[in-house]
Tab-separated table of C-alpha atoms in Angstrom:
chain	number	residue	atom	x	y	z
A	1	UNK	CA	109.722	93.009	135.068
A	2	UNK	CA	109.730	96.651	134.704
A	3	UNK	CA	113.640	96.928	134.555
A	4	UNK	CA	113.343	93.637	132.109
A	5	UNK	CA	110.548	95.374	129.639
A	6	UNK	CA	112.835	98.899	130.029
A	7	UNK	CA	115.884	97.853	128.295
A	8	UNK	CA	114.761	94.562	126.408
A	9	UNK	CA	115.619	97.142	123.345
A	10	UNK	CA	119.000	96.188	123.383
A	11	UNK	CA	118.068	92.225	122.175
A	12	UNK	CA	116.543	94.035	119.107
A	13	UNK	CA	118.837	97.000	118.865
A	14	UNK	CA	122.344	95.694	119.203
A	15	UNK	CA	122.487	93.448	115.922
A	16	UNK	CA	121.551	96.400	113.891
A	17	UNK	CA	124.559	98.635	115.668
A	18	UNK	CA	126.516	95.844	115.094
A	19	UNK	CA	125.542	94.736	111.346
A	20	UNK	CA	127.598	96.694	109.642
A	21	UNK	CA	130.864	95.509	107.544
A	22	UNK	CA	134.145	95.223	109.464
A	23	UNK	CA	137.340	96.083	107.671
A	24	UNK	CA	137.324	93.174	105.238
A	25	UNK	CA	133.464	93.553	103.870
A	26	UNK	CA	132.485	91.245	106.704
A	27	UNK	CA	129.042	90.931	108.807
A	28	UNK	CA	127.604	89.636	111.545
A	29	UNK	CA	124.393	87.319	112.025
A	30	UNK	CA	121.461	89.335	113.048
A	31	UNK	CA	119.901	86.126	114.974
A	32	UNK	CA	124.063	85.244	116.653
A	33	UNK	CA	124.337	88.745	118.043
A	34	UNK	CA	120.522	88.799	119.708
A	35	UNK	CA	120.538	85.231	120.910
A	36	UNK	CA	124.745	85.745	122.384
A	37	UNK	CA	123.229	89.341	123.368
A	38	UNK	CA	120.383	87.885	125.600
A	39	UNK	CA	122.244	85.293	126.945
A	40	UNK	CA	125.198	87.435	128.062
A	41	UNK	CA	122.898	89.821	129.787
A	42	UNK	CA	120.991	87.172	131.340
A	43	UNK	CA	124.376	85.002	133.082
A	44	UNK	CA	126.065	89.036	133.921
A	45	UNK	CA	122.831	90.117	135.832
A	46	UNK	CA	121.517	86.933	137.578
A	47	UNK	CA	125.933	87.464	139.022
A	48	UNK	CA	125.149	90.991	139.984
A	49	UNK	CA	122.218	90.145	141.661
A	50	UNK	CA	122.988	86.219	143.604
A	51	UNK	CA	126.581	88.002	144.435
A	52	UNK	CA	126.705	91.748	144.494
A	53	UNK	CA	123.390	91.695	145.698
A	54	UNK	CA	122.272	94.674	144.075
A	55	UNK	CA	119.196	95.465	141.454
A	56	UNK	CA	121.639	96.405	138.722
A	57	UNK	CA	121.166	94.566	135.184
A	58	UNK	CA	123.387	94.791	132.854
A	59	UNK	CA	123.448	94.442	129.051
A	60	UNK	CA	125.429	95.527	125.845
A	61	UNK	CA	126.507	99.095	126.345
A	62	UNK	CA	124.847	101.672	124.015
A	63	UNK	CA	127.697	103.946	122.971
A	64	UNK	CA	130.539	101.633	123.471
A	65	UNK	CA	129.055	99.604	120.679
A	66	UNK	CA	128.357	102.479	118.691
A	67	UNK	CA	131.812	103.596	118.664
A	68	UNK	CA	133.072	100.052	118.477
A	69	UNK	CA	131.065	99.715	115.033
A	70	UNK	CA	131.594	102.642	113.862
A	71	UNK	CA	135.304	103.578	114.815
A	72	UNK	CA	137.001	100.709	115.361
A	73	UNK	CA	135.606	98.301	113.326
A	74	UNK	CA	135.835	100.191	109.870
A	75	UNK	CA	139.684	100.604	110.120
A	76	UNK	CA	141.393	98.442	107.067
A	77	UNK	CA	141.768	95.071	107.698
A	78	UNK	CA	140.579	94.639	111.105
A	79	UNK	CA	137.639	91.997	111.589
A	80	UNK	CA	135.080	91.396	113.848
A	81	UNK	CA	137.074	89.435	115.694
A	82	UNK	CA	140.463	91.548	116.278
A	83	UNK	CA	137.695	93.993	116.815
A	84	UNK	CA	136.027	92.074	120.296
A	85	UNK	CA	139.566	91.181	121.047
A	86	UNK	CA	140.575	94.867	121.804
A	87	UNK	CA	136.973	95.042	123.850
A	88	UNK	CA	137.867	91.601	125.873
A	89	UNK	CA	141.327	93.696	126.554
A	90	UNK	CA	139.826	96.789	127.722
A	91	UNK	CA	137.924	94.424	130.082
A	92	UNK	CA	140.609	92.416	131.571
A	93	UNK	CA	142.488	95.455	132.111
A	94	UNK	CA	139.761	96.943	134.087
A	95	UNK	CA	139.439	93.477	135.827
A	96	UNK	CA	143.416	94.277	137.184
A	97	UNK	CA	142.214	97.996	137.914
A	98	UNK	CA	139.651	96.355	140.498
A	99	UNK	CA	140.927	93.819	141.894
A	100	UNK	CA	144.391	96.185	142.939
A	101	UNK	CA	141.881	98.744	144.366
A	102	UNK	CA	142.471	101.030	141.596
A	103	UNK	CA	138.913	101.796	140.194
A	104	UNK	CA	137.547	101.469	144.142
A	105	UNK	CA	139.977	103.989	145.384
A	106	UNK	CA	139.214	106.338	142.145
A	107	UNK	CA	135.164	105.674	142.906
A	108	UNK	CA	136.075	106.662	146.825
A	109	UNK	CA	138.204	109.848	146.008
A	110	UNK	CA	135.052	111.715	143.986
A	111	UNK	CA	133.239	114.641	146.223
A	112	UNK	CA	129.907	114.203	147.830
A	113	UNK	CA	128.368	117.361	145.245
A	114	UNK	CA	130.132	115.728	142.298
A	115	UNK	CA	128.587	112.212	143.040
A	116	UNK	CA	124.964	113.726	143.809
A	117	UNK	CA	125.718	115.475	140.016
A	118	UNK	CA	126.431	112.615	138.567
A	119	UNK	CA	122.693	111.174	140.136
A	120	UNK	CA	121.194	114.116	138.105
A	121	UNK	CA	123.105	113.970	134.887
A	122	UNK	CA	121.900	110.746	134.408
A	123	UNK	CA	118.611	111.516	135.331
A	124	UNK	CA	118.899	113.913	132.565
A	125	UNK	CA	119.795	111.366	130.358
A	126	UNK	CA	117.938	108.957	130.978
A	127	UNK	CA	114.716	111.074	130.517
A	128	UNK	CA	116.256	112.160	127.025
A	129	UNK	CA	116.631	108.319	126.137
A	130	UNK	CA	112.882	108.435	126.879
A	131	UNK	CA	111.697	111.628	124.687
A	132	UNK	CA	114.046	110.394	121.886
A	133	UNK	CA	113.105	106.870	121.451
A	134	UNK	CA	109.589	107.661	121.923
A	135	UNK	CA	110.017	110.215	119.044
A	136	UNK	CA	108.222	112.808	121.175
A	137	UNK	CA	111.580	114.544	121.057
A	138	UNK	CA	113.601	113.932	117.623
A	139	UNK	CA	116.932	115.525	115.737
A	140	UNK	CA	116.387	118.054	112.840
A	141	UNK	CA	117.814	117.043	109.559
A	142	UNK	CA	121.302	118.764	108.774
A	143	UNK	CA	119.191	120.313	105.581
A	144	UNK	CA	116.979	122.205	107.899
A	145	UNK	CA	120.087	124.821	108.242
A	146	UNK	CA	119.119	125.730	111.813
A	147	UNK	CA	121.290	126.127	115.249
A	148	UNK	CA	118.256	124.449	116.872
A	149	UNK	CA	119.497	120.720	116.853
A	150	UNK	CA	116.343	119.220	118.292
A	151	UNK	CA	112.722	120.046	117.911
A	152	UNK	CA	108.995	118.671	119.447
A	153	UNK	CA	108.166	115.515	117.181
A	154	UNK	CA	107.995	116.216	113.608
A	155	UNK	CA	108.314	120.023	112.367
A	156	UNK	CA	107.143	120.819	115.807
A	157	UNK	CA	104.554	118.557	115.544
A	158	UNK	CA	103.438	115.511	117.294
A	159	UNK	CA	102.617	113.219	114.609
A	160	UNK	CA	101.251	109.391	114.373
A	161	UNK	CA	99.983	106.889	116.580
A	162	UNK	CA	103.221	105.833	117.936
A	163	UNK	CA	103.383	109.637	119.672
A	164	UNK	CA	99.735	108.687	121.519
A	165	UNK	CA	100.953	105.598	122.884
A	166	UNK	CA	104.133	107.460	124.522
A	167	UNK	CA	101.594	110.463	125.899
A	168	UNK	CA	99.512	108.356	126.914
A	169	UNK	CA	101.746	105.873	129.049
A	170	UNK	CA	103.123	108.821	130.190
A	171	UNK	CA	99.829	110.015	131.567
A	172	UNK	CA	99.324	107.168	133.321
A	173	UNK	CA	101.889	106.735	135.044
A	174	UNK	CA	102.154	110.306	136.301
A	175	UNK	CA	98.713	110.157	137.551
A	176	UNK	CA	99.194	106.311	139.037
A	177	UNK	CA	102.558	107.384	140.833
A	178	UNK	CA	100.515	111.004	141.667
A	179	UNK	CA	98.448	108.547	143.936
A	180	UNK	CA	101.006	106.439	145.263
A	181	UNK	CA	99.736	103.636	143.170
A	182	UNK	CA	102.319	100.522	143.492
A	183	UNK	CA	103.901	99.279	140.298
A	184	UNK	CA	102.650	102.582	138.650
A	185	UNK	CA	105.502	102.166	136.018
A	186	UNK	CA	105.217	98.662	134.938
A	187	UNK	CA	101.533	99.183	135.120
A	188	UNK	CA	102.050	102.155	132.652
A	189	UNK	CA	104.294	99.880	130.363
A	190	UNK	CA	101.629	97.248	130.544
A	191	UNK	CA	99.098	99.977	129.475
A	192	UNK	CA	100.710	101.374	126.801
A	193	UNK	CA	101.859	98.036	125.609
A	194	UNK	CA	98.363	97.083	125.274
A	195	UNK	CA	97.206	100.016	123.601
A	196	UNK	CA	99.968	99.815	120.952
A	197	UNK	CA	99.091	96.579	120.110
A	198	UNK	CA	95.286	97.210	119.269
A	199	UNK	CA	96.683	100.335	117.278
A	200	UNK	CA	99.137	97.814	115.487
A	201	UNK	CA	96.387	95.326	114.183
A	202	UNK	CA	93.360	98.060	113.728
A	203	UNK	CA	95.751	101.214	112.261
A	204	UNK	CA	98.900	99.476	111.280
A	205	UNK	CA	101.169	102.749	111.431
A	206	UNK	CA	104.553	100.461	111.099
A	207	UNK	CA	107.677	101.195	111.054
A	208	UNK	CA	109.638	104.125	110.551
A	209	UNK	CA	112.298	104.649	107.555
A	210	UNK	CA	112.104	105.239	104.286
A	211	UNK	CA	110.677	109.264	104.493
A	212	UNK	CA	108.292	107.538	106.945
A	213	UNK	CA	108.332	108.891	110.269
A	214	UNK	CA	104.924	108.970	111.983
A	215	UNK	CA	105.367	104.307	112.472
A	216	UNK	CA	107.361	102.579	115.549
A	217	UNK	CA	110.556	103.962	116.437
A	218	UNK	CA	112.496	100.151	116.492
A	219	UNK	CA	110.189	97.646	117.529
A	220	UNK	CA	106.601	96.850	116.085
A	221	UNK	CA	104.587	94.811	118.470
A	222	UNK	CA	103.853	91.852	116.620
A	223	UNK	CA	104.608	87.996	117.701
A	224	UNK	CA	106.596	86.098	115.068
A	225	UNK	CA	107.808	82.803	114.922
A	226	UNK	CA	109.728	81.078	117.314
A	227	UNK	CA	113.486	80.421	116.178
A	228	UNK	CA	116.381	78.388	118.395
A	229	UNK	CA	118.605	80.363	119.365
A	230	UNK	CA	121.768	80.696	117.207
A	231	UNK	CA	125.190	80.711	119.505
A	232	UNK	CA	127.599	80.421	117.047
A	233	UNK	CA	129.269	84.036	118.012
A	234	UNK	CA	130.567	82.593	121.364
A	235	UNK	CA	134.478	82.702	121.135
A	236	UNK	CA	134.667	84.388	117.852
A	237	UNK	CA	137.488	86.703	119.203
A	238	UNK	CA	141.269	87.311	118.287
A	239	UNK	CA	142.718	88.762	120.873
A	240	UNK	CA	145.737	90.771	119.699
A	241	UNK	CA	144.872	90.225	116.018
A	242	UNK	CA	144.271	93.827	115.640
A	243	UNK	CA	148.060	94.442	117.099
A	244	UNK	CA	149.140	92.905	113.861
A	245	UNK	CA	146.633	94.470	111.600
A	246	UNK	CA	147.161	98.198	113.025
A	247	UNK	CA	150.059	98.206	115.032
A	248	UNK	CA	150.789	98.494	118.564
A	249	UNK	CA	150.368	102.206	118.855
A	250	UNK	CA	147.083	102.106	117.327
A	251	UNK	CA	145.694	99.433	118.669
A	252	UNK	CA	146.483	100.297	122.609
A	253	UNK	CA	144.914	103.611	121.374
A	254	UNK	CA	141.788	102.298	120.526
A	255	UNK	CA	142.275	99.908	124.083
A	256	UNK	CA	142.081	103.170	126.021
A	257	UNK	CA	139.553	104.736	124.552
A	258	UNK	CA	137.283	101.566	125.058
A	259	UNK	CA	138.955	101.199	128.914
A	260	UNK	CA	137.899	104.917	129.440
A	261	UNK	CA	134.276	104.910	128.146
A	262	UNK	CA	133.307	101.257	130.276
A	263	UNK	CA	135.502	102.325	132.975
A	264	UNK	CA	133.301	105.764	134.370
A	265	UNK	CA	130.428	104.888	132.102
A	266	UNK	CA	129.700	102.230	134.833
A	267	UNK	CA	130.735	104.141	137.827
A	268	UNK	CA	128.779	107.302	136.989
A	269	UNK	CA	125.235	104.908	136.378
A	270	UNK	CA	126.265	102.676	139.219
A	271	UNK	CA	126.323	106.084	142.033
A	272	UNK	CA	122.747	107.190	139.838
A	273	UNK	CA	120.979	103.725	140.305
A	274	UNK	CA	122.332	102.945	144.062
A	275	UNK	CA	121.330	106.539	145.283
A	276	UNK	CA	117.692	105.962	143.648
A	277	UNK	CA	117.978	102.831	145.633
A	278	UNK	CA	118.996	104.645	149.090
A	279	UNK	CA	121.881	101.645	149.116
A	280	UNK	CA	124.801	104.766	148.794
A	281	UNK	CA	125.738	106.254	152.065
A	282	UNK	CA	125.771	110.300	152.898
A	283	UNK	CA	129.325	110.264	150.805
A	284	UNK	CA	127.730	108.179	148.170
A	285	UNK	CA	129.910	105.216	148.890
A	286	UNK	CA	127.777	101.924	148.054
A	287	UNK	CA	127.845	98.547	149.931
A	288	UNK	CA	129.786	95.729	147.923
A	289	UNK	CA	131.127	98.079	145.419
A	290	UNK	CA	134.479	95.650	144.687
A	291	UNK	CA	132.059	92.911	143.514
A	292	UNK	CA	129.511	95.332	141.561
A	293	UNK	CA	133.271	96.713	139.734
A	294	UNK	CA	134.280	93.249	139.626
A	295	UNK	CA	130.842	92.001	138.100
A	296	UNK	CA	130.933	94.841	135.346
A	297	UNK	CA	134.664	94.672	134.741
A	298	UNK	CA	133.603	90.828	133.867
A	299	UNK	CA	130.710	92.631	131.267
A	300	UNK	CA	133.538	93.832	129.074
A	301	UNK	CA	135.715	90.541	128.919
A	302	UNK	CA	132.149	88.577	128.355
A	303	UNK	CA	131.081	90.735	125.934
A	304	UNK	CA	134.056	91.352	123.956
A	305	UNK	CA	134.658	87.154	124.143
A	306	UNK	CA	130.879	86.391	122.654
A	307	UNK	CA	131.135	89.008	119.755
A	308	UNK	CA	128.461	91.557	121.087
A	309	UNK	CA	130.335	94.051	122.620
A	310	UNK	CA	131.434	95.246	126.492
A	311	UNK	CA	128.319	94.786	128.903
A	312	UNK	CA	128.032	96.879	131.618
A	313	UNK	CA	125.169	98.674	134.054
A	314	UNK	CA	122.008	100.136	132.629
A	315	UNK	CA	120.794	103.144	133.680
A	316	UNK	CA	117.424	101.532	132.631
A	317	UNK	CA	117.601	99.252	136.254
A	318	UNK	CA	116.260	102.712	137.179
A	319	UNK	CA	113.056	101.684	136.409
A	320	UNK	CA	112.711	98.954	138.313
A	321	UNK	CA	114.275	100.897	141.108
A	322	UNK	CA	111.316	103.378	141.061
A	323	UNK	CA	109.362	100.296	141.590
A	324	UNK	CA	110.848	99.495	144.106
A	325	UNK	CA	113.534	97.138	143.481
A	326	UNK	CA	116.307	97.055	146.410
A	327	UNK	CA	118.096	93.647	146.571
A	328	UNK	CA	119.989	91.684	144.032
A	329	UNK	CA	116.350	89.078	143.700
A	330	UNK	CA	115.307	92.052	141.002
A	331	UNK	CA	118.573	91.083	139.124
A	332	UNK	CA	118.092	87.649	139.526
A	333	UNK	CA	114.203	87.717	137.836
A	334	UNK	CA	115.316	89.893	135.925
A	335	UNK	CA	118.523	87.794	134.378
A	336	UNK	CA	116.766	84.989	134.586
A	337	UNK	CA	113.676	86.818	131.740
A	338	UNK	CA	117.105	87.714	129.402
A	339	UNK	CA	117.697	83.728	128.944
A	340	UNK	CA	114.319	83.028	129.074
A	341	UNK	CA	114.269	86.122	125.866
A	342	UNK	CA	116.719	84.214	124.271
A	343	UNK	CA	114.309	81.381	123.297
A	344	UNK	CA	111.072	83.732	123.158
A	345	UNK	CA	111.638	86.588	121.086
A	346	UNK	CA	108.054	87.178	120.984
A	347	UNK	CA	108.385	88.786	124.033
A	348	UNK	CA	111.078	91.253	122.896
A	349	UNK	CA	108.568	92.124	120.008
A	350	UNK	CA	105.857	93.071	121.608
A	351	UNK	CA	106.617	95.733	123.535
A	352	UNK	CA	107.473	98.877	121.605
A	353	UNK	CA	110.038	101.591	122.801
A	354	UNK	CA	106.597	104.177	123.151
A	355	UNK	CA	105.813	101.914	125.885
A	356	UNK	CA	108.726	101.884	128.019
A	357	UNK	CA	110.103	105.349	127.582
A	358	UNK	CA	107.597	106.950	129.649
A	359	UNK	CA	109.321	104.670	132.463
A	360	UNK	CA	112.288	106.320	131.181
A	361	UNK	CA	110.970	109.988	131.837
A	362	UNK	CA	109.832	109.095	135.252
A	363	UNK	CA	112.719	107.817	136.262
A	364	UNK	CA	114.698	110.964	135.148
A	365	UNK	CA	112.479	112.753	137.358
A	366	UNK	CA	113.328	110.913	140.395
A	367	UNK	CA	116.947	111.242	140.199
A	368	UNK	CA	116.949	114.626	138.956
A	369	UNK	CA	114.720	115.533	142.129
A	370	UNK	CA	118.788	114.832	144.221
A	371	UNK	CA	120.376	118.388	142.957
A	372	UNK	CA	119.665	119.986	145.924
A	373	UNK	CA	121.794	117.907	147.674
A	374	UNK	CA	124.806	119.568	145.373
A	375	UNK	CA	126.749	122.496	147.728
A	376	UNK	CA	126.694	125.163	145.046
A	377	UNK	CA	127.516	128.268	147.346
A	378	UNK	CA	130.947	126.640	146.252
A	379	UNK	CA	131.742	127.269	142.861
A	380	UNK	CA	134.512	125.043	142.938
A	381	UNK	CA	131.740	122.138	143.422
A	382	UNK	CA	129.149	124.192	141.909
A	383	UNK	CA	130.780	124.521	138.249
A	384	UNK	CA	132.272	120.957	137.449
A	385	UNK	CA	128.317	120.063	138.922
A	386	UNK	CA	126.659	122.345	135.885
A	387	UNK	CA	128.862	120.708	133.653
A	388	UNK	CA	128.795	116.923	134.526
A	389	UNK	CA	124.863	117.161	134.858
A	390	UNK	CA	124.423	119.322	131.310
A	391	UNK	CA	127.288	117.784	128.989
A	392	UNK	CA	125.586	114.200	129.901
A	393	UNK	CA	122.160	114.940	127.559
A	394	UNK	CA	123.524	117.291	125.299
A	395	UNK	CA	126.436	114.964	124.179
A	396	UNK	CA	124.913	111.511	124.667
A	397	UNK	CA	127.724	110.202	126.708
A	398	UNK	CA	128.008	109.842	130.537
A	399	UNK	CA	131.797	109.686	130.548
A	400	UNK	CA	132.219	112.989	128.773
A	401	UNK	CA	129.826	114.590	131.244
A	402	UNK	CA	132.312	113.104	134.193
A	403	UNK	CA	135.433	113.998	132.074
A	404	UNK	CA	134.076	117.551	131.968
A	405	UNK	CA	133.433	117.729	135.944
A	406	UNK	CA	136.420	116.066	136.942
A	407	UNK	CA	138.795	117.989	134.730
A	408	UNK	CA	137.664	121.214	135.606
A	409	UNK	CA	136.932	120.504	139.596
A	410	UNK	CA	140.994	119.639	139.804
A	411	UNK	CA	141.751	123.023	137.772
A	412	UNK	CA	139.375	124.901	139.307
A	413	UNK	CA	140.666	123.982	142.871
A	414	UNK	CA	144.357	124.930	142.279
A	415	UNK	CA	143.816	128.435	141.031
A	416	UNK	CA	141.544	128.657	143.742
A	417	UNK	CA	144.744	127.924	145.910
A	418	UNK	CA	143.212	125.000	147.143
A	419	UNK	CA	144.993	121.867	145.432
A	420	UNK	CA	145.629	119.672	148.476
A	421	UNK	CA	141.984	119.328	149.156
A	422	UNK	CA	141.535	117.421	145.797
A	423	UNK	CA	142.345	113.789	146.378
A	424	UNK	CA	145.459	112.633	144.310
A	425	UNK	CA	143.704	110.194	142.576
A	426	UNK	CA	141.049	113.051	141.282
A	427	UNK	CA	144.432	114.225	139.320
A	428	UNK	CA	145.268	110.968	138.106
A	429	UNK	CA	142.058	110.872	136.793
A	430	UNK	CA	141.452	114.318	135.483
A	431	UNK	CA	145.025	113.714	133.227
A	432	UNK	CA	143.543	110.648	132.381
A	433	UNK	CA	140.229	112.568	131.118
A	434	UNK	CA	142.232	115.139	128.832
A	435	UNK	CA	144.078	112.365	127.469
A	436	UNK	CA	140.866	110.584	126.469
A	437	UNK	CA	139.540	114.313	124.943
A	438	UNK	CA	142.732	114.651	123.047
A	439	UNK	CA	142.418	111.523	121.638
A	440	UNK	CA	141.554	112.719	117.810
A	441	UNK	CA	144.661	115.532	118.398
A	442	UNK	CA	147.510	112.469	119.339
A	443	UNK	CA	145.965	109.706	116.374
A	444	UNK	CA	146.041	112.875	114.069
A	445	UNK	CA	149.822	114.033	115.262
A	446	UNK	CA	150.895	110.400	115.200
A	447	UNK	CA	149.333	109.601	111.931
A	448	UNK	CA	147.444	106.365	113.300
């Protein structure tokens, strides 16, 4: 329930990510991308769960669908479509990488320090997902003129009802977990929930936009009507239609981007959430890993094929975790409430992001509490560690926080006269990583 109510968001959020115009003025359904967005999550986590066995849910990735709609599906004469088809590639790619021991072997080559950093970026992250969707923690306009990019609520202000509810879960759950209160965080989300609900029908604050800034960050509670499900998105995807539209070279461009970002996007969350767990041994190494790689590699080809984008491993399974969620029967439950979504949006509704994101703070917190496991007497762990952990917050993106620490642990290691202690893979990888940062540089130089 707790990692269910923690990233339910993503049934409301993803159609708006997604409704913008592809290359040819075209849109898609709000109702076809939440109802295929739900269902998707639901049939990929109840897998992770009845065969990896682990209490990892998955959903439609944020990021990957921001850069999908934004990036890729604005270029001239590409549509939705061609679009998922270069997602559904990236993810049967990845499926090869897998199942040839690739992505295992890359996953297996990473240092103890740099795993336990990647435990703590997240945790960094994750707690930023909290403070920003709650609002308590928000970007300053461009106009503002200032180096500061963020600032405390509103003009360094905490302002509206909205703020209260996210204090106030917050609170509570900090003082249930203080005294070792069982299901402290769901308890908390049920709390807040309740709370923002009576606010809702006695002060009606809303919903933010328009200059308005003190309502609901994304969802209002409020129960509307019950709809059927609309599944008409479900194999609306051209596989190598955007190989005609923008060529090969762009095209497998864009393919590696999208391979990059699922590819250690997942693996970075999946060595967070399975340390939380205490599944990951000393070396971080976690128990079924070719069927929890297998399971998301199957997140990008499923999402790409039902029009919603790659799904892959939420960092917000976290909060069950801290619940206490160690076997795949959370995954199941928690699959099984995604389908169950897809027919009772009510549920989605009622439960604003002030309510979970306090779960999302907490959970931070215990996976930032890891970093003294990191050896940093060695700079040449201690370094690529700073960078991974900070570069995840302050850029948004897990991969580029990995990039960062992977790229400059191989460097750093052969000026320090030490190269044969880095795993050949970790070189693979790090060339891999400046490839994906260069990116903009070869598209620009190539004029694609």
């Amino acid at each position: 329930l707790a990692t269910f109510f923690a990233m339910s968001y993503i049934v409301v959020l993803n159609p708006l990510i997604l409704g913008g115009q592809d290359g040819v003025g075209n849109t898609l359904a709000g109702p076809a991308v939440a109802a295929a967005t739900a269902l998707v999550a639901g049939v990929l986590t109840i897998i992770m769960g009845a065969w990896a066995k682990h209490p990892f849910a998955l959903a439609t990735g944020l990021g990957v669908n921001a850069f999908v709609a934004a990036t890729v599906a604005t270029n001239p004469g590409l549509t939705w479509p061609d679009v998922m088809g270069l997602v559904l590639l990236s993810g049967v790619t990845m499926f090869i990488l897998v199942l040839t021991g690739f992505r295992t072997a890359v996953f297996r080559a990473v240092p103890a320090s740099l795993k336990t950093a990647i435990v703590v970026g997240i945790g960094m992250f994750i707690a930023l997902l909290g403070f920003v969707n709650a609002g308590f923690v928000r970007r300053i306009p461009d106009a503002a003129g200032t180096t500061v990019p963020l600032e405390l609520g509103t003009g360094g202000q905490l302002l509206g009802w909205p703020s209260l509810v996210f204090v106030f879960g917050l609170l509570v759950t900090i003082v249930l977990m203080s005294r070792n209160v069982r299901g402290a965080i769901l308890i908390g989300i049920v709390a807040s929930t309740i709370l923002a609900v009576i606010i809702e029908t006695v002060a009606s604050p809303g919903s933010q936009g328009a200059g308005i800034e003190t309502g609901w960050s994304l969802v209002t509670p409020s129960m509307p009507q019950w709809a059927a499900p609309d599944l008409s998105l479900l194999g609306q995807v051209s596989v190598f239609g955007s190989f005609q539209t923008l060529g090969v070279v762009a095209a497998s461009l864009l393919t590696f981007v999208i391979l990059l970002s699922i590819f250690f996007d997942a693996m970075g969350t999946m060595v967070g959430l399975a340390s939380a767990a205490g599944s990951a041994d000393k070396d971080g190494n976690i128990p079924n890993v070719d069927r929890v790689l297998l399971v998301d590699a199957a997140g990008a080809v499923a999402g790409g094929a039902a029009g919603v984008s790659s799904n892959q491993i939420f960092v917000e399974s976290g909060s069950g975790i801290a619940e206490g969620a160690r076997t795949g029967l959370s995954s199941v439950v928690t699959g099984l409430l995604f389908i169950v979504a897809m027919f009772l949006t009510p549920l989605i509704y009622l439960v604003p992001f002030e309510a979970v994101a306090p779960a999302l703070v907490v959970v931070g917190f215990l996976m930032v509490s890891q970093v003294g496991k990191i050896d940093w007497s060695d700079i040449g762990l201690a370094i690529p560690s700073f960078l991974t952990i900070v570069l995840m917050p302050f850029t948004y993106s897990i991969a580029t926080g990995l990039g960062a620490g992977f790229v400059t642990f191989a460097v750093i290691r052969l000026f320090q006269g030490r190269g044969k202690e880095v795993h050949p893979l970790m070189y693979v990888v790090a060339a891999a990583f400046v490839a994906f940062f260069s990116v903009g540089a070869i598209s620009s130089a190539l004029g694609v």
